[in-house]
Amino acid sequence: MALDQESFALLRASVQRFIDERLKPAEDTLEEIDDVPADIVADMKEMGLFGISIPENYGGIGLSMSQECDVVYDLGHTAFAFRSVFGTNVGIGSQGILMDGTEAQKQAYLPKIASGELIISFALTEPNAGSDAASLQTRAELDGDHYVINGTKRFITNAPRAGAFTLMARTGGAGASGISSFIVPADTPGISLGKPDKKMGQRGTKTCDVVLENARVPAANIIGGVPGVGFKTAMKVLDRGRLHLSALACGMAHRLITDAVAYAKERKQFGKPIGDFQLIQGMLADSQAELYAGLSMMRDCAQRYDAKPAGKSDPEVSMLASCTKMFCTEMVGRIADRAVQIHGGAGYIAEYKAERFYRDVRLLRLYEGTTQIQQLIIAKHLLRD
Ligand code: COS
């Protein structure tokens, strides 16, 4: 799946224009109101951003992973909360249905997800199951032609906006093979939301608990109609998500370098711009070289992702996605730190974006698998028979 080169170039140019003309000027409003303004969300729907990763026959734009990474790289140049509004529709919310869903499930959900009419979230994490996702405790018991679901999901991105969740629950015994993925409408009786989480950064993104108390979901809502394979669906979705986040990290790294370079040219100390000093130049050069490494990994891994059969997992590509996610998210952390350093005291003041982005990028090293989980995945691949 890929959009033809000419149409893709036009789409990318219009997204870049949208970022420069609409999103960057709204960064302070976003921070103030802690939400994405409704007119911007409407424009995003109009542009088709909710459906970039969904095939054209289900109402989306049908980008390849490489193309999606290019667009997400561009979106990384502004506050992450803008992308987050449609991020779960593009990635972790929708992809389980696309990869493993039945034809009826794809037809019922993907067009609404692609248009943005339905916001879909991904509900895997729980109070006692974060890194150890296979230990999740939410239970789904079969009762006639329904499952009755009980449990709590934690830190669920876009839950306050969601019309549905792809949700992992235990239908069988302990471990990964007892887990199934469900499509759960958010208005199912028995579902309630926790208070919005107060976070270190990324204002404008919305996360909260999702509590399920005897929520009855049709058995037909098991993704693919097959119980016991939900953990694998979740892992495949996360492999892809990790590449998407790598592209976001690279975009923000470029924005931070650009802002730091501008500041280094303008700020004068000891009678000349601070960019004339070699210690500042060292920080800029290290940042640029590390960004280039991250971009090269991200582009190579996205190409490999596109080359494998769609929806199937390839252990080598999964391992490389973990390498890429680990490197790119750690890399942008170092670059954000240097950007603050180059700004000096101004880097600690909210008026300058370095302070805000420094806090925002911290999450990248935590969600969709911490750096330490990426290390485990990489090492397991290397050490297995
Ligand atoms: N694609 C497809 N299948 C996969 C897979 C992948 N990327 N990774 C694992 N699987 C399969 C395995 O092949 C195994 O299947 P079999 O039993 O048929 O062999 C099954 O899933 C269980 O895998 P494994 O034994 O490796 O599971 P573990 O419990 O050891 O955990 C980790 C694996 C740690 C990698 C997983 O729990 C993880 O990714 N944790 C982080 C979760 C996360 O990112 N959370 C963020 C939530 S979203 S913000």
Tab-separated table of C-alpha atoms and ligand atoms in Angstrom, residues 92 122 124-125 130-134 176 231-232 235-236 238-239 242 313 318 367-370 373-374 376-377 380, ligand 1:
chain	number	residue	atom	x	y	z
A	92	ILE	CA	-2.433	2.015	17.784
A	122	PHE	CA	-5.812	1.555	22.371
A	124	LEU	CA	-3.665	-2.361	26.862
A	125	THR	CA	-1.977	-0.861	29.953
A	130	GLY	CA	2.623	-1.821	32.053
A	131	SER	CA	5.924	-3.181	30.738
A	132	ASP	CA	4.698	-6.711	31.505
A	133	ALA	CA	1.720	-6.421	29.206
A	134	ALA	CA	1.091	-10.191	29.140
A	176	ALA	CA	0.016	-14.023	26.454
A	231	PHE	CA	-1.494	-10.226	22.583
A	232	LYS	CA	0.088	-10.834	19.186
A	235	MET	CA	2.569	-6.510	19.729
A	236	LYS	CA	2.232	-6.047	15.964
A	238	LEU	CA	3.201	-1.616	18.878
A	239	ASP	CA	5.974	-2.541	16.403
A	242	ARG	CA	7.354	2.428	17.632
A	313	SER	CA	5.096	-9.851	11.836
A	318	SER	CA	10.321	-5.909	15.083
A	367	TYR	CA	5.254	4.992	26.153
A	368	GLU	CA	4.842	2.213	23.599
A	369	GLY	CA	7.588	0.422	25.510
A	370	THR	CA	10.274	2.026	27.664
A	373	ILE	CA	11.764	-2.856	27.135
A	374	GLN	CA	13.288	-2.064	23.717
A	376	LEU	CA	14.967	-6.574	26.202
A	377	ILE	CA	13.348	-7.094	22.796
A	380	LYS	CA	16.109	-11.494	23.200
B	1	COS	N1	4.819	-9.510	16.765
B	1	COS	C1	4.064	-10.645	16.777
B	1	COS	N2	4.073	-11.516	17.801
B	1	COS	C2	4.847	-11.221	18.861
B	1	COS	C3	5.640	-10.072	18.920
B	1	COS	C4	5.616	-9.201	17.818
B	1	COS	N3	6.344	-8.071	17.791
B	1	COS	N4	6.297	-10.042	20.087
B	1	COS	C5	5.944	-11.158	20.746
B	1	COS	N5	5.056	-11.880	19.994
B	1	COS	C6	4.467	-13.162	20.324
B	1	COS	C7	5.544	-14.174	20.625
B	1	COS	O1	5.995	-14.806	19.441
B	1	COS	C8	4.839	-15.138	21.547
B	1	COS	O2	4.052	-16.023	20.788
B	1	COS	P1	4.219	-17.645	20.921
B	1	COS	O3	3.881	-17.923	22.364
B	1	COS	O4	3.235	-18.192	19.951
B	1	COS	O5	5.642	-17.906	20.606
B	1	COS	C9	3.888	-14.241	22.329
B	1	COS	O6	3.701	-13.073	21.526
B	1	COS	C10	4.443	-13.844	23.670
B	1	COS	O7	5.693	-13.205	23.433
B	1	COS	P2	6.812	-13.089	24.540
B	1	COS	O8	7.004	-14.441	25.200
B	1	COS	O9	7.992	-12.447	23.919
B	1	COS	O10	6.105	-12.129	25.586
B	1	COS	P3	6.659	-11.497	26.939
B	1	COS	O11	5.582	-11.593	27.949
B	1	COS	O12	8.013	-12.044	27.262
B	1	COS	O13	6.789	-9.903	26.660
B	1	COS	C11	7.353	-7.807	25.807
B	1	COS	C12	7.139	-9.316	25.626
B	1	COS	C13	8.147	-7.401	27.037
B	1	COS	C14	8.112	-7.449	24.561
B	1	COS	C15	5.965	-7.110	25.816
B	1	COS	O14	5.281	-7.385	27.004
B	1	COS	C16	6.050	-5.625	25.620
B	1	COS	O15	6.205	-5.143	24.501
B	1	COS	N6	5.902	-4.832	26.704
B	1	COS	C17	5.795	-3.399	26.612
B	1	COS	C18	4.362	-3.072	26.413
B	1	COS	C19	4.184	-1.702	25.882
B	1	COS	O16	4.842	-1.276	24.954
B	1	COS	N7	3.243	-1.014	26.483
B	1	COS	C20	2.894	0.292	26.065
B	1	COS	C21	1.422	0.314	25.914
B	1	COS	S1	0.856	1.420	24.729
B	1	COS	S2	1.353	3.160	25.316
